[in-house]
Amino acid sequence: MYLVRLIYTSEISDGFGPNDIEDILEKAKKKNAECNVTGLLCFNSTHFMQCLEGSRKAVNATYHRILNDKRHRNIIMLNYCEIAEREFEKWSMGYIPYSKLTTPLNIKYSGTSDFNPLAMSAGSAHKLMLALRDSMLDKVI
Ligand SMILES: Cc1cc2nc3c(=O)[nH]c(=O)nc-3n(C[C@H](O)[C@H](O)[C@H](O)COP(=O)(O)O)c2cc1C
């Protein structure tokens, strides 16, 4: 079964609260571990950017569930491609909070100092996630 990587961005729906992010992470980690999906979720309190990698079937099924989740909206796929190997294999779903989305990183990968996934090309979004992964290596997140 081929491996694929999918990166998308979205924004929170009205009424989104701190409990929602906890619930999302708990479910994501459990479900992804069951179907060997790995990846990273970045969240800056208004916007998400998430990378999912795994078999084409598992990533597509996961993305369909995510698309139907009313806790976020304006879901835009930035990248979908076949990959030869995983890059986030340590994490069923790693979490990158706002504090890690620093101005130097944002400036390096986009035209703005704020975290704005829509201001990034697919290539920049991917590279930003790799940089975040490397800054978190050896941590279970
Ligand atoms: C931003 C965001 C990221 C999510 N990431 C995942 C994920 O990586 N894996 C997953 O199974 N569910 C994820 N979810 C939760 C799903 O949308 C869904 O609630 C969950 O898979 C349970 O689906 P079910 O109730 O149909 O079983 C995410 C939801 C949001 C809003």
PDB file of C-alpha atoms in Angstrom, residues 5-9 40 42 48-51 76-80 87-88 96 101 105-106 108-111 115-133:
ATOM      1  CA  ARG A   5       1.285  12.800   2.718  1.00  0.00           C
ATOM      2  CA  LEU A   6      -1.541  15.292   3.020  1.00  0.00           C
ATOM      3  CA  ILE A   7      -1.214  18.829   4.385  1.00  0.00           C
ATOM      4  CA  TYR A   8      -4.212  21.078   4.953  1.00  0.00           C
ATOM      5  CA  THR A   9      -5.084  24.229   6.811  1.00  0.00           C
ATOM      6  CA  LEU A  40       1.870  16.856  13.125  1.00  0.00           C
ATOM      7  CA  CYS A  42       0.077  23.097  14.437  1.00  0.00           C
ATOM      8  CA  PHE A  48      -4.723  24.791  12.173  1.00  0.00           C
ATOM      9  CA  MET A  49      -2.168  23.315   9.850  1.00  0.00           C
ATOM     10  CA  GLN A  50      -1.894  19.551   9.878  1.00  0.00           C
ATOM     11  CA  CYS A  51       0.213  16.955   8.116  1.00  0.00           C
ATOM     12  CA  ILE A  76      -8.066  23.956   2.341  1.00  0.00           C
ATOM     13  CA  MET A  77      -5.790  21.180   1.137  1.00  0.00           C
ATOM     14  CA  LEU A  78      -2.276  22.494   0.558  1.00  0.00           C
ATOM     15  CA  ASN A  79      -0.526  19.326  -0.523  1.00  0.00           C
ATOM     16  CA  TYR A  80      -1.240  15.682  -1.356  1.00  0.00           C
ATOM     17  CA  GLU A  87       8.909  11.953   8.147  1.00  0.00           C
ATOM     18  CA  PHE A  88       6.812  12.031  11.360  1.00  0.00           C
ATOM     19  CA  ILE A  96       2.866  22.191  17.974  1.00  0.00           C
ATOM     20  CA  LEU A 101       5.394  29.074  15.896  1.00  0.00           C
ATOM     21  CA  LEU A 105      10.225  30.557  11.607  1.00  0.00           C
ATOM     22  CA  ASN A 106       7.201  32.341  10.142  1.00  0.00           C
ATOM     23  CA  LYS A 108      11.638  32.037   7.004  1.00  0.00           C
ATOM     24  CA  TYR A 109       8.723  30.163   5.386  1.00  0.00           C
ATOM     25  CA  SER A 110       6.182  32.894   4.548  1.00  0.00           C
ATOM     26  CA  GLY A 111       5.888  36.576   3.718  1.00  0.00           C
ATOM     27  CA  PHE A 115       1.668  32.177  11.503  1.00  0.00           C
ATOM     28  CA  ASN A 116      -0.473  32.226   8.372  1.00  0.00           C
ATOM     29  CA  PRO A 117      -0.697  28.913   6.492  1.00  0.00           C
ATOM     30  CA  LEU A 118      -2.489  30.588   3.576  1.00  0.00           C
ATOM     31  CA  ALA A 119       0.587  32.779   3.030  1.00  0.00           C
ATOM     32  CA  MET A 120       2.735  29.696   2.473  1.00  0.00           C
ATOM     33  CA  SER A 121       3.276  27.591  -0.618  1.00  0.00           C
ATOM     34  CA  ALA A 122       2.817  23.851  -0.202  1.00  0.00           C
ATOM     35  CA  GLY A 123       6.599  23.483  -0.267  1.00  0.00           C
ATOM     36  CA  SER A 124       7.056  26.098   2.461  1.00  0.00           C
ATOM     37  CA  ALA A 125       4.336  24.531   4.617  1.00  0.00           C
ATOM     38  CA  HIS A 126       6.076  21.166   4.342  1.00  0.00           C
ATOM     39  CA  LYS A 127       9.493  22.640   5.165  1.00  0.00           C
ATOM     40  CA  LEU A 128       8.090  24.538   8.148  1.00  0.00           C
ATOM     41  CA  MET A 129       6.679  21.295   9.522  1.00  0.00           C
ATOM     42  CA  LEU A 130      10.032  19.567   9.101  1.00  0.00           C
ATOM     43  CA  ALA A 131      11.752  22.442  10.927  1.00  0.00           C
ATOM     44  CA  LEU A 132       9.210  22.136  13.751  1.00  0.00           C
ATOM     45  CA  ARG A 133       9.743  18.377  13.868  1.00  0.00           C
TER      46      ARG A 133
END
